[in-house]
Coordinates of C-alpha atoms in Angstrom, one line a residue:
M138 CA -0.1 -0.1 0.0
R139 CA 1.5 3.5 -1.0
D140 CA -1.1 5.5 0.9
F141 CA -4.2 5.2 3.2
I142 CA -6.9 6.9 4.5
T143 CA -7.6 6.7 8.4
P144 CA -10.6 8.0 9.7
S145 CA -10.2 11.0 11.8
K146 CA -11.4 11.6 15.2
T147 CA -13.5 14.3 14.1
I148 CA -15.2 14.8 10.7
T149 CA -17.3 17.9 9.7
N150 CA -20.6 17.3 8.0
T151 CA -19.0 18.1 4.7
K152 CA -15.9 15.9 5.2
R153 CA -18.3 13.1 6.5
S154 CA -20.7 13.6 3.5
R155 CA -17.5 13.2 1.0
L156 CA -16.5 9.9 2.8
L157 CA -19.8 8.4 2.8
F158 CA -20.1 9.5 -0.9
L159 CA -17.0 7.6 -1.8
L160 CA -18.0 4.6 0.3
L161 CA -21.3 4.6 -1.7
L162 CA -19.5 5.0 -5.0
G163 CA -17.2 2.1 -3.9
I164 CA -20.1 -0.1 -2.9
V165 CA -21.5 0.3 -6.5
Q166 CA -18.0 -0.5 -8.0
A167 CA -17.6 -3.6 -5.8
L168 CA -20.9 -4.6 -6.7
I169 CA -20.0 -4.3 -10.4
M170 CA -16.8 -6.0 -10.4
V171 CA -18.0 -9.1 -8.5
A172 CA -21.2 -9.4 -11.1
S173 CA -21.2 -12.5 -13.0
N174 CA -22.5 -10.9 -16.1
V175 CA -21.9 -7.5 -16.2
Q176 CA -21.8 -6.4 -20.0
A177 CA -19.9 -3.6 -21.3
A178 CA -23.4 -2.3 -22.8
D179 CA -24.3 -1.4 -19.1
L180 CA -22.2 1.5 -19.5
S181 CA -22.8 4.1 -22.3
T182 CA -21.1 7.3 -23.1
S183 CA -21.8 10.2 -25.4
A184 CA -18.3 9.9 -26.9
P185 CA -15.2 7.9 -27.2
V186 CA -12.8 7.6 -23.8
G187 CA -10.5 10.4 -24.8
S188 CA -13.4 13.0 -25.3
R189 CA -15.9 11.3 -22.9
V190 CA -18.2 14.1 -21.3
T191 CA -20.9 11.9 -19.9
T192 CA -21.1 8.7 -17.9
T193 CA -24.3 6.9 -18.1
I194 CA -25.0 3.9 -15.7
N195 CA -28.1 1.9 -16.1
V196 CA -29.3 0.6 -12.8
Q197 CA -31.6 -2.5 -13.0
S198 CA -33.6 -4.7 -10.5
T199 CA -31.9 -7.9 -11.1
V200 CA -29.8 -9.1 -8.5
E201 CA -26.5 -9.9 -9.8
V202 CA -25.0 -11.1 -6.3
A203 CA -26.8 -11.8 -3.3
N204 CA -25.1 -11.3 0.1
A205 CA -22.3 -9.2 -1.5
R206 CA -19.3 -8.5 1.0
K207 CA -19.1 -5.1 2.2
L208 CA -16.2 -2.7 1.6
G209 CA -13.3 -3.0 4.0
I210 CA -11.3 -0.3 5.4
N211 CA -7.3 0.2 6.2
I212 CA -6.3 0.8 9.7
G213 CA -3.3 3.1 9.7
T214 CA -0.6 3.7 12.2
H215 CA -1.7 5.4 15.6
D216 CA 0.9 8.8 15.7
R217 CA 1.4 11.5 17.9
F218 CA 1.4 14.5 15.3
G219 CA -2.2 14.6 14.8
A220 CA -3.0 12.9 11.6
S221 CA -3.8 9.7 13.1
Q222 CA -5.4 9.4 16.6
L223 CA -6.4 6.0 16.9
L224 CA -5.9 5.1 20.4
K225 CA -7.3 6.3 23.8
N226 CA -3.7 6.7 25.3
V227 CA -2.0 9.6 23.1
I228 CA 1.4 8.6 24.1
I229 CA 3.3 6.3 22.0
N230 CA 5.8 3.6 23.5
P231 CA 4.3 4.6 26.8
G232 CA 6.7 2.1 28.6
F233 CA 9.7 3.8 27.1
E234 CA 11.0 0.3 25.7
A235 CA 13.8 -0.5 23.4
A236 CA 14.1 -0.7 19.7
E237 CA 13.7 -3.5 17.4
Y238 CA 15.3 -3.6 14.0
G239 CA 14.5 -5.9 11.2
Q240 CA 15.5 -5.9 7.6
I241 CA 15.2 -7.3 4.2
F242 CA 18.3 -6.6 1.9
H243 CA 19.9 -7.6 -1.4
T244 CA 23.6 -8.7 -1.7
S245 CA 25.9 -7.4 -4.0
A246 CA 28.0 -9.2 -6.6
G247 CA 31.5 -10.7 -5.4
A248 CA 30.2 -12.0 -2.0
T249 CA 32.0 -15.0 -0.5
G250 CA 30.9 -17.2 2.2
T251 CA 32.0 -15.1 5.1
R252 CA 31.4 -11.5 3.8
I253 CA 28.6 -9.9 1.8
Q254 CA 27.6 -6.3 0.9
Q255 CA 24.2 -4.5 0.5
E256 CA 23.1 -3.8 -2.8
N257 CA 21.1 -0.8 -3.8
W258 CA 22.2 1.5 -1.1
R259 CA 25.3 3.7 -0.9
I260 CA 26.2 5.4 2.4
S261 CA 27.1 8.4 0.5
F262 CA 23.4 8.8 -0.4
N263 CA 22.7 9.9 3.1
P264 CA 25.6 10.0 5.4
A265 CA 24.1 12.0 8.1
T266 CA 21.6 8.8 8.8
S267 CA 23.6 6.1 7.7
L268 CA 23.9 3.3 10.3
P269 CA 27.3 3.5 12.2
A270 CA 30.0 0.9 11.8
D271 CA 29.3 -2.1 14.5
F272 CA 25.6 -1.5 14.2
W273 CA 24.6 -4.9 13.3
N274 CA 27.3 -6.7 15.4
G275 CA 25.6 -9.5 16.8
A276 CA 22.3 -9.5 14.7
S277 CA 21.0 -12.7 13.8
Y278 CA 20.8 -13.3 9.7
E279 CA 19.0 -15.7 7.5
I280 CA 19.6 -15.8 3.6
T281 CA 16.3 -16.5 1.9
Y282 CA 16.7 -16.6 -1.8
G283 CA 19.5 -18.0 -4.0
P284 CA 22.2 -21.0 -3.6
A285 CA 23.0 -20.1 -0.2
K286 CA 19.1 -20.1 0.9
G287 CA 18.6 -21.5 4.3
R288 CA 22.0 -20.2 5.8
T289 CA 21.4 -18.6 9.3
G290 CA 23.9 -17.4 11.9
T291 CA 25.2 -14.2 13.6
I292 CA 26.8 -10.7 12.0
S293 CA 30.4 -11.0 13.6
D294 CA 31.2 -7.7 12.3
F295 CA 29.1 -4.9 10.3
T296 CA 31.6 -2.3 8.5
H297 CA 31.5 0.4 5.8
E298 CA 33.6 -0.5 2.7
D299 CA 33.5 0.5 -0.9
D300 CA 30.8 2.9 0.1
K301 CA 28.5 0.0 1.0
Y302 CA 27.2 -1.6 4.2
T303 CA 29.5 -4.7 4.4
Y304 CA 28.4 -7.7 6.7
Y305 CA 31.0 -10.4 7.8
L306 CA 29.3 -13.6 8.8
D307 CA 30.4 -15.9 11.7
S308 CA 30.8 -19.0 9.6
N309 CA 32.0 -20.1 6.2
G310 CA 29.4 -21.5 3.9
T311 CA 27.8 -21.0 0.3
A312 CA 28.0 -17.5 -1.0
P313 CA 25.0 -15.6 -2.0
E314 CA 24.8 -14.4 -5.7
Q315 CA 23.9 -10.8 -6.7
Y316 CA 20.4 -9.9 -5.7
D317 CA 19.9 -12.6 -3.4
T318 CA 17.8 -11.7 -0.2
V319 CA 19.1 -11.7 3.5
L320 CA 16.9 -10.9 6.5
V321 CA 18.7 -9.4 9.5
T322 CA 17.3 -8.7 12.9
T323 CA 18.4 -6.9 16.3
T324 CA 17.3 -5.3 19.3
K325 CA 19.1 -2.2 20.6
D326 CA 18.7 -1.1 24.2
D327 CA 20.8 2.2 23.9
I328 CA 18.8 3.9 21.3
F329 CA 17.1 7.1 22.2
Y330 CA 13.2 6.8 22.6
P331 CA 11.2 9.1 20.1
G332 CA 11.0 12.6 21.6
I333 CA 14.1 12.6 23.6
P334 CA 16.6 14.7 22.0
K335 CA 20.3 13.6 21.3
T336 CA 21.1 17.1 21.8
T337 CA 19.5 20.2 23.6
P338 CA 19.5 23.9 22.3
S339 CA 21.9 26.6 23.5
G340 CA 24.0 23.9 25.1
Q341 CA 21.8 22.8 27.7
P342 CA 22.5 19.7 29.5
I343 CA 20.2 16.4 28.5
L344 CA 18.0 15.7 31.3
A345 CA 16.0 12.7 30.2
H346 CA 17.7 9.1 29.6
L347 CA 16.7 5.9 29.0
D348 CA 17.5 3.6 31.8
S349 CA 17.8 -0.5 31.4
A350 CA 18.6 -0.8 35.0
E351 CA 15.2 0.6 36.2
S352 CA 11.7 -0.3 34.9
H353 CA 8.2 -0.8 36.5
S354 CA 7.3 -3.1 33.8
G355 CA 9.2 -4.2 30.4
Q356 CA 12.9 -3.5 30.1
Q357 CA 13.2 0.3 30.4
S358 CA 11.8 3.5 32.0
I359 CA 13.1 7.2 31.7
R360 CA 15.3 8.6 34.1
L361 CA 15.0 12.5 34.8
S362 CA 17.8 14.5 36.0
P363 CA 16.8 17.8 38.1
P364 CA 16.7 21.0 35.7
D365 CA 19.0 23.6 36.4
V366 CA 16.2 26.3 36.8
V367 CA 12.6 25.9 38.7
W368 CA 10.6 26.3 35.7
R369 CA 12.3 24.0 33.4
A370 CA 11.0 20.5 32.7
S371 CA 13.5 17.5 32.4
H372 CA 11.5 16.3 29.5
E373 CA 8.9 17.4 27.1
Y374 CA 6.6 15.2 25.0
Y375 CA 5.2 17.0 22.3
M376 CA 2.1 16.2 20.3
D377 CA -0.3 17.7 17.6
T378 CA 2.3 18.9 15.6
L379 CA 1.1 18.4 11.7
Y380 CA 0.2 22.1 11.5
Q381 CA 3.9 22.7 11.0
T382 CA 4.0 20.8 7.8
D383 CA 0.3 21.8 6.9
P384 CA -1.0 24.8 8.2
S385 CA -4.5 23.9 7.2
A386 CA -4.9 21.2 9.7
G387 CA -4.9 23.2 12.7
Q388 CA -5.8 21.5 15.9
L389 CA -6.2 17.8 15.4
I390 CA -6.0 16.4 18.9
K391 CA -8.9 17.9 20.8
F392 CA -7.9 18.1 24.5
E393 CA -11.2 19.0 26.2
G394 CA -13.5 17.4 28.7
N395 CA -12.3 14.8 31.3
W396 CA -8.7 13.4 31.0
C397 CA -7.0 10.8 33.1
L398 CA -3.3 10.9 33.6
D399 CA -1.6 8.0 34.8
Y400 CA 1.9 6.9 35.6
W401 CA 4.4 4.9 37.6
A402 CA 7.2 6.6 39.2
K403 CA 10.2 6.4 41.9
A404 CA 12.8 8.4 43.4
Q405 CA 16.2 8.0 44.1
Q406 CA 15.6 9.9 47.4
A407 CA 12.5 9.4 49.0
G408 CA 10.4 12.6 49.2
D409 CA 11.6 14.3 46.0
A410 CA 8.4 15.2 44.0
I411 CA 7.4 15.7 40.4
N412 CA 5.0 18.0 38.4
M413 CA 3.3 17.1 35.4
Y414 CA 1.8 19.7 33.1
M415 CA 0.6 20.0 29.7
W416 CA -0.5 23.2 27.7
R417 CA -0.7 24.3 24.4
V418 CA 2.2 26.2 23.0
N419 CA 1.7 29.8 22.1
G420 CA -1.9 29.5 23.5
N421 CA -3.9 31.8 25.7
G422 CA -1.2 30.8 28.4
N423 CA -3.4 28.7 30.7
F424 CA -2.2 25.0 31.4
L425 CA -4.8 22.1 30.0
F426 CA -3.6 20.6 33.4
N427 CA -1.2 21.1 36.1
T428 CA -0.5 18.5 38.6
P429 CA 0.3 19.6 42.3
D430 CA 3.9 18.6 43.2
Q431 CA 3.8 14.7 44.0
L432 CA 5.9 13.5 46.6
L433 CA 7.6 10.4 45.5
A434 CA 8.7 7.2 47.2
D435 CA 11.8 5.2 46.7
T436 CA 10.0 2.3 45.2
W437 CA 7.6 2.2 42.5
Q438 CA 4.5 3.6 43.1
H439 CA 1.4 4.4 41.1
Y440 CA -0.3 7.9 40.6
S441 CA -3.3 9.1 39.0
F442 CA -4.9 12.2 38.0
Q443 CA -8.1 13.6 36.5
F444 CA -8.6 16.9 35.0
N445 CA -11.9 18.5 33.2
I446 CA -10.2 20.8 30.5
D447 CA -11.9 23.9 29.4
P448 CA -12.3 24.1 25.4
N449 CA -11.3 27.7 25.9
D450 CA -7.7 26.7 27.2
N451 CA -7.3 24.7 24.4
R452 CA -7.7 27.5 21.7
N453 CA -4.7 29.7 20.3
E454 CA -5.6 33.0 20.9
H455 CA -2.3 35.0 20.0
G456 CA 0.7 34.5 18.2
G457 CA 3.4 35.2 15.7
R458 CA 1.8 34.9 12.2
G459 CA -0.8 37.8 12.1
P460 CA -4.0 38.0 9.8
N461 CA -2.4 38.4 6.4
T462 CA -0.7 34.7 6.7
F463 CA -3.4 33.0 8.5
I464 CA -4.7 29.6 6.9
P465 CA -7.8 28.5 8.5
P466 CA -8.2 24.8 8.9
I467 CA -10.9 22.7 7.1
D468 CA -12.9 22.7 10.5
P469 CA -13.9 26.0 12.1
D470 CA -13.5 24.2 15.7
R471 CA -10.0 23.4 14.9
E472 CA -8.7 27.0 14.3
I473 CA -5.8 28.4 15.6
E474 CA -4.5 31.8 15.7
G475 CA -0.9 31.3 17.2
S476 CA 2.4 30.3 15.6
S477 CA 2.1 26.8 16.6
P478 CA -0.7 24.4 18.1
A479 CA 1.7 22.0 19.4
V480 CA 0.9 20.5 22.7
T481 CA 3.6 19.5 25.5
L482 CA 3.3 17.4 28.2
G483 CA 5.9 18.1 30.6
F484 CA 7.9 16.1 33.4
R485 CA 9.3 18.5 35.6
P486 CA 11.0 17.4 39.0
K487 CA 10.9 19.9 41.7
L488 CA 14.1 21.8 42.1
V489 CA 15.3 22.1 45.7
L490 CA 18.5 24.0 46.7
D491 CA 20.2 24.3 49.9
G492 CA 21.2 27.9 51.3
A493 CA 24.6 27.7 48.9
D494 CA 22.3 26.9 45.9
N495 CA 23.4 23.3 45.8
V496 CA 21.0 21.1 44.2
L497 CA 19.4 18.9 46.8
T498 CA 17.0 16.9 44.3
Q499 CA 18.1 13.6 42.8
D500 CA 17.1 11.6 39.9
I501 CA 13.5 10.5 39.4
W502 CA 12.5 7.4 37.1
I503 CA 8.9 7.4 35.2
D504 CA 7.5 4.6 33.5
D505 CA 4.2 3.4 31.8
V506 CA 2.6 6.8 31.3
E507 CA -1.0 7.0 30.0
L508 CA -2.9 10.2 29.1
Y509 CA -6.7 9.2 27.8
P510 CA -9.9 10.7 27.9
C511 CA -11.7 9.3 31.1
D512 CA -15.0 8.8 29.8
D513 CA -14.2 6.5 26.9
T514 CA -16.0 3.2 27.4
N515 CA -15.6 0.7 24.6
P516 CA -13.7 -2.4 25.7
T517 CA -10.7 -1.9 23.3
V518 CA -7.5 0.4 23.6
F519 CA -9.1 2.4 20.7
S520 CA -10.9 5.7 21.5
D521 CA -14.4 5.9 21.3
T522 CA -14.3 8.0 18.4
Y523 CA -12.8 6.1 16.3
V524 CA -14.6 2.9 17.4
N525 CA -18.0 4.7 16.6
L526 CA -16.9 5.8 13.5
L527 CA -16.3 2.4 12.5
K528 CA -19.3 0.8 13.5
E529 CA -21.0 3.7 11.9
L530 CA -19.2 2.8 8.7
Q531 CA -19.7 -0.7 9.2
P532 CA -16.9 -2.1 7.0
G533 CA -16.8 -5.8 6.1
T534 CA -13.2 -6.3 6.8
I535 CA -10.3 -4.1 8.5
R536 CA -6.9 -4.5 7.5
D537 CA -4.2 -4.0 9.6
W538 CA -1.9 -1.7 7.7
G539 CA 0.9 0.4 9.2
S540 CA 4.7 0.6 8.3
A541 CA 5.1 0.4 12.1
Q542 CA 5.0 -3.6 12.0
L543 CA 7.4 -4.0 9.0
G544 CA 10.4 -4.7 11.0
A545 CA 8.8 -6.1 14.1
S546 CA 8.8 -9.6 15.6
L547 CA 6.0 -11.6 16.7
D548 CA 6.5 -11.5 20.5
N549 CA 6.9 -7.1 19.8
Q550 CA 3.3 -7.8 17.8
L551 CA 1.8 -9.5 20.9
A552 CA 3.5 -7.5 23.6
I553 CA 1.3 -5.4 25.8
P554 CA 1.8 -1.6 25.3
F555 CA 4.2 -1.0 28.5
E556 CA 6.4 -3.9 27.0
R557 CA 6.2 -3.0 23.3
K558 CA 9.2 -1.8 21.6
T559 CA 9.5 0.9 18.7
T560 CA 10.6 -0.8 15.4
W561 CA 12.6 0.1 12.3
H562 CA 13.1 -1.3 9.0
N563 CA 14.5 1.1 6.4
P564 CA 18.0 2.1 5.8
R565 CA 17.1 5.3 4.1
L566 CA 15.7 6.6 7.3
D567 CA 17.4 8.0 10.4
P568 CA 17.8 4.9 12.6
T569 CA 16.5 6.1 15.6
P570 CA 13.3 4.0 15.6
K571 CA 9.7 6.1 15.2
D572 CA 7.3 3.4 14.7
W573 CA 5.3 2.2 17.5
Q574 CA 1.9 0.2 16.7
F575 CA -0.8 -1.1 18.4
S576 CA -0.5 -5.2 18.9
L577 CA -2.1 -8.0 17.0
P578 CA -4.4 -8.9 19.8
E579 CA -5.7 -5.4 20.0
F580 CA -6.2 -5.4 16.4
L581 CA -8.2 -8.5 16.6
E582 CA -10.2 -7.1 19.5
L583 CA -11.2 -4.0 17.5
A584 CA -12.4 -6.2 14.4
Q585 CA -14.5 -8.2 16.8
E586 CA -16.0 -5.1 18.4
V587 CA -16.8 -3.5 15.4
G588 CA -18.2 -6.7 13.5
A589 CA -15.5 -6.9 10.9
N590 CA -13.3 -9.5 9.5
P591 CA -9.5 -9.1 10.0
W592 CA -7.1 -8.6 7.5
Y593 CA -3.5 -8.7 8.9
V594 CA -0.3 -7.9 7.3
I595 CA 2.3 -10.1 8.2
P596 CA 5.7 -8.7 9.1
P597 CA 8.2 -10.0 6.4
T598 CA 10.8 -9.9 9.2
F599 CA 9.2 -13.1 10.9
S600 CA 10.9 -16.4 10.8
D601 CA 9.7 -19.8 10.0
Q602 CA 9.4 -20.4 13.8
E603 CA 7.5 -17.0 14.3
M604 CA 5.0 -17.9 11.4
T605 CA 4.5 -21.2 13.1
N606 CA 3.9 -19.6 16.3
L607 CA 1.6 -17.0 14.7
A608 CA -0.5 -19.8 13.4
E609 CA -0.6 -21.4 16.7
Y610 CA -1.8 -18.2 18.4
L611 CA -4.6 -17.8 16.0
T612 CA -5.9 -21.6 15.9
A613 CA -4.9 -23.7 18.4
P614 CA -6.7 -24.5 21.9
A615 CA -4.9 -23.1 25.1
T616 CA -3.0 -26.4 26.3
S617 CA 0.3 -26.7 27.6
A618 CA 1.1 -28.2 24.0
H619 CA 0.5 -24.9 22.6
P620 CA 2.5 -22.1 24.5
Y621 CA 1.5 -19.1 22.0
A622 CA -2.1 -20.4 22.3
Q623 CA -1.6 -19.9 26.2
L624 CA -0.4 -16.6 25.7
R625 CA -3.3 -15.8 23.8
Q626 CA -5.6 -16.9 26.9
A627 CA -3.2 -14.7 29.1
L628 CA -4.1 -11.9 26.9
G629 CA -7.7 -12.3 27.5
Q630 CA -8.8 -14.5 24.7
S631 CA -9.5 -18.0 25.6
A632 CA -10.9 -19.6 22.3
P633 CA -9.0 -19.5 19.1
W634 CA -9.6 -16.4 17.1
T635 CA -10.4 -18.5 14.1
D636 CA -13.5 -19.6 16.3
V637 CA -14.4 -15.9 16.4
F638 CA -14.3 -14.5 12.8
D639 CA -15.8 -16.0 9.3
T640 CA -12.2 -15.5 7.8
I641 CA -8.9 -14.2 8.9
H642 CA -7.1 -12.5 5.9
L643 CA -3.2 -13.0 6.3
E644 CA -1.1 -10.9 4.0
Y645 CA 2.6 -11.7 3.7
G646 CA 4.1 -8.5 3.8
N647 CA 3.0 -5.2 1.7
E648 CA 3.7 -5.1 -1.8
M649 CA 6.9 -6.9 -1.4
W650 CA 7.7 -7.2 -5.1
G651 CA 9.1 -3.6 -4.6
S652 CA 12.5 -3.2 -6.2
N653 CA 14.1 -2.5 -2.8
D654 CA 16.2 0.3 -3.7
G655 CA 16.0 4.0 -3.0
S656 CA 12.9 4.7 -5.3
D657 CA 10.9 1.9 -3.1
P658 CA 8.9 3.4 -0.2
F659 CA 9.2 0.0 1.6
L660 CA 12.9 -0.1 1.2
G661 CA 14.3 -2.6 3.6
A662 CA 10.8 -4.9 3.5
T663 CA 10.4 -6.2 0.0
A664 CA 11.9 -9.0 -2.4
K665 CA 12.4 -7.4 -5.7
G666 CA 10.1 -9.0 -8.1
G667 CA 7.5 -11.9 -8.0
T668 CA 10.0 -14.5 -8.3
R669 CA 12.1 -13.9 -5.0
L670 CA 8.3 -13.0 -3.3
G671 CA 6.8 -16.0 -4.5
Q672 CA 9.8 -18.4 -3.1
L673 CA 9.9 -16.3 0.2
A674 CA 6.2 -16.2 0.9
D675 CA 6.0 -20.1 0.1
L676 CA 8.8 -20.7 2.4
R677 CA 6.9 -18.8 5.4
F678 CA 3.3 -20.3 4.5
E679 CA 4.9 -23.7 4.6
A680 CA 6.1 -22.9 8.0
F681 CA 2.8 -21.3 9.0
D682 CA 0.6 -24.0 8.3
L683 CA 2.9 -26.4 10.7
G684 CA 1.2 -24.4 13.5
V685 CA -2.3 -24.5 12.2
A686 CA -4.7 -26.5 14.3
S687 CA -6.6 -29.6 12.6
G688 CA -9.9 -28.8 11.2
V689 CA -9.1 -24.9 10.7
T690 CA -10.3 -23.8 7.3
N691 CA -11.4 -20.4 7.4
L692 CA -7.7 -18.7 6.8
N693 CA -7.0 -16.9 3.8
R694 CA -3.1 -16.7 3.0
I695 CA -2.5 -13.8 0.9
I696 CA 0.4 -12.5 -1.4
G697 CA 0.1 -9.0 -2.5
G698 CA 0.4 -8.7 -6.3
Q699 CA 1.3 -5.9 -8.6
I700 CA -1.3 -4.5 -10.9
N701 CA 0.9 -2.4 -13.1
H702 CA 3.0 -5.3 -14.1
V703 CA 0.8 -8.3 -14.7
F704 CA 3.6 -10.9 -15.3
T705 CA 4.5 -10.2 -11.5
Q706 CA 1.3 -12.6 -11.0
R707 CA 2.7 -15.4 -13.0
E708 CA 6.0 -14.9 -11.2
I709 CA 4.4 -15.5 -8.1
E710 CA 2.2 -18.3 -9.3
D711 CA 5.0 -20.3 -10.5
N712 CA 7.0 -19.9 -7.5
S713 CA 4.6 -20.3 -4.6
N714 CA 1.6 -22.6 -4.1
V715 CA 0.9 -22.2 -0.5
H716 CA -1.3 -19.6 -0.6
D717 CA -5.1 -18.7 -1.4
S718 CA -5.0 -15.4 -2.8
I719 CA -3.3 -12.4 -4.7
A720 CA -4.4 -9.3 -3.6
L721 CA -4.3 -6.4 -6.0
S722 CA -4.7 -2.4 -5.7
P723 CA -6.3 -0.7 -8.3
Y724 CA -6.0 2.8 -6.9
F725 CA -9.0 3.9 -8.6
G726 CA -9.7 6.9 -6.6
Y727 CA -6.8 9.1 -4.9
N728 CA -8.7 12.3 -4.0
I729 CA -12.1 13.7 -5.0
D730 CA -10.7 17.3 -5.1
F731 CA -9.0 16.8 -8.3
A732 CA -12.4 16.7 -9.9
T733 CA -13.5 19.6 -12.0
N734 CA -16.9 18.3 -12.9
D735 CA -19.1 15.4 -12.4
E736 CA -17.5 13.3 -15.6
E737 CA -13.9 13.6 -13.7
L738 CA -15.0 12.1 -10.6
Y739 CA -17.6 9.1 -11.8
Y740 CA -15.5 7.9 -14.6
P741 CA -12.6 6.5 -12.1
S742 CA -15.3 5.6 -9.4
Y743 CA -17.6 3.8 -12.0
A744 CA -16.6 3.6 -15.6
R745 CA -13.2 2.3 -15.2
V746 CA -14.1 -0.8 -13.6
F747 CA -15.8 -1.7 -17.0
Q748 CA -12.5 -1.1 -18.5
D749 CA -10.2 -2.6 -16.0
I750 CA -12.5 -6.0 -16.4
A751 CA -13.2 -6.0 -20.2
S752 CA -11.7 -8.6 -22.1
G753 CA -8.2 -8.3 -22.7
N754 CA -7.5 -5.6 -20.2
V755 CA -5.7 -5.5 -17.0
F756 CA -8.0 -7.9 -14.6
D757 CA -8.3 -10.4 -17.7
Q758 CA -4.5 -10.2 -18.3
I759 CA -3.9 -11.0 -14.5
Q760 CA -6.8 -13.7 -14.1
A761 CA -5.1 -15.5 -17.5
H762 CA -1.8 -15.8 -15.7
I763 CA -3.2 -17.2 -12.6
N764 CA -5.2 -19.6 -14.3
A765 CA -2.5 -20.7 -16.6
V766 CA -0.4 -22.2 -13.4
G767 CA -3.8 -23.9 -11.9
N768 CA -3.1 -23.5 -8.3
G769 CA -6.8 -22.4 -7.9
T770 CA -5.5 -18.9 -6.7
E771 CA -8.5 -16.6 -5.9
L772 CA -8.2 -12.6 -6.6
A773 CA -8.6 -10.3 -3.7
I774 CA -8.9 -6.5 -4.3
Y775 CA -7.6 -3.9 -1.5
E776 CA -7.6 0.3 -1.8

């Protein structure tokens, strides 16, 4: 998936009408696409395609497909910048956990049995964000394609040579060839958590550090050193900053009404105190909330506060842009007039000095922070606003797709929020991990709550054993013979998830046919073409099937296809027979704002479907390639 739309927390009547209008268009299109006897004559136009000015659709009373499936919706990634506010707790990585890294790369020519280099990426492309030497030292590797397929071991040394990432393997063996695929995974405990700066302005000391020696849950907490002045926070967590790149966004996180703040804390010195506050930068000067100084014990204790936030304190009433540069947001209630609507949650240890101005305050540890609307009542981790909107839209399927899972392990995908790590997969980006996603159990609970079937995008960084464990988690009874099914039970779901849903859709990776070079938006998580993808997916789905409980038949194993290169489907089919469907994304409608008249709006939404499925056109060609191999593969459509 290249783009996705996430239902926002608040939709105006205009935006809601547009969304529902598009859904109605899509429903009609979906019904047309699955109709068994639709003819091109059902569509008439007043001119050839190149000069079409009118699209005519004849609606008849004949039922072509009874009980047609409802359209699905992509579920994106929760973020703190304002675009995707999905969860009740607005704090990402609330347990301040470590970073998890997983990457697929392709090998350069000239590899040996102990030394391989990474193709399609040069350190000189982006020196500022290149991985440092030694970064992958101790990481696990698996060669998944080519003559060395099946080799596993450890990276003994990671260096920069010939402007390339260079990996030395811990043992000798068959050398891979050019463009063979390698999977590497590791965990880093010493990586800065998103939001904790590596440097501070004006030479101020860094006062917030991750600490793996102290934690309430998980493996880490945040350690706060006392500030140098009483008003300064040791750490500030910024939210709702999308406005900085798109001023029309205005406020996207609405802080008003009853909000709760929960956290665990301990002090190096019993009796030291901390103050937590939140305010909107350049706002009217009022705090959204400001806790009293909380005295802390020298053991971990839980603290909880509740606040009623006045909507007037949530608006910016002065600032630096002025009326001549003001860009109003789409929704009037999101309007701001200041230079920034960003919200800051401040962690401020109380500074205590003696008579000689020596600092008496010592370090404080914070862990498991929650900031959420107190009045939300639905049983999932997702906000009432989001859940209620999904219930209103009634999707038949929801697809768990966010780049946050592409470098993840299964254990991290199953972890509770306070123990879940951030993830990273893309060597083009700053190696500070920024992705943190809801878990697989939380996604399945959402699907159950809104009455939809789940479509899970499996991280391509899963090993064979993780695929087997995933199948056990989804399908097996919770007995001692099935530890991952017992984990499912411990997380609150006793019966197998396959007992809950009509179908569970499982897609291996996302658009994994991608080139895995600098032009690929999913660099680090793609296989380069249908042949490699087919073999890798076949390998992983075979491992998955080893864990599927006897008698389970409602799993749909999916490989993502490539609609703009029809032969990719033939390559996939020739190299895999352990899948049920190939999924295609036609991208028939990007943005309704492009249309200047009804014809430009209706053609991609209605008329194009007839063109795509007509004899000799793209879907017909793809179906021919699939039929030629004879695996019995179905076609699925997403986006």
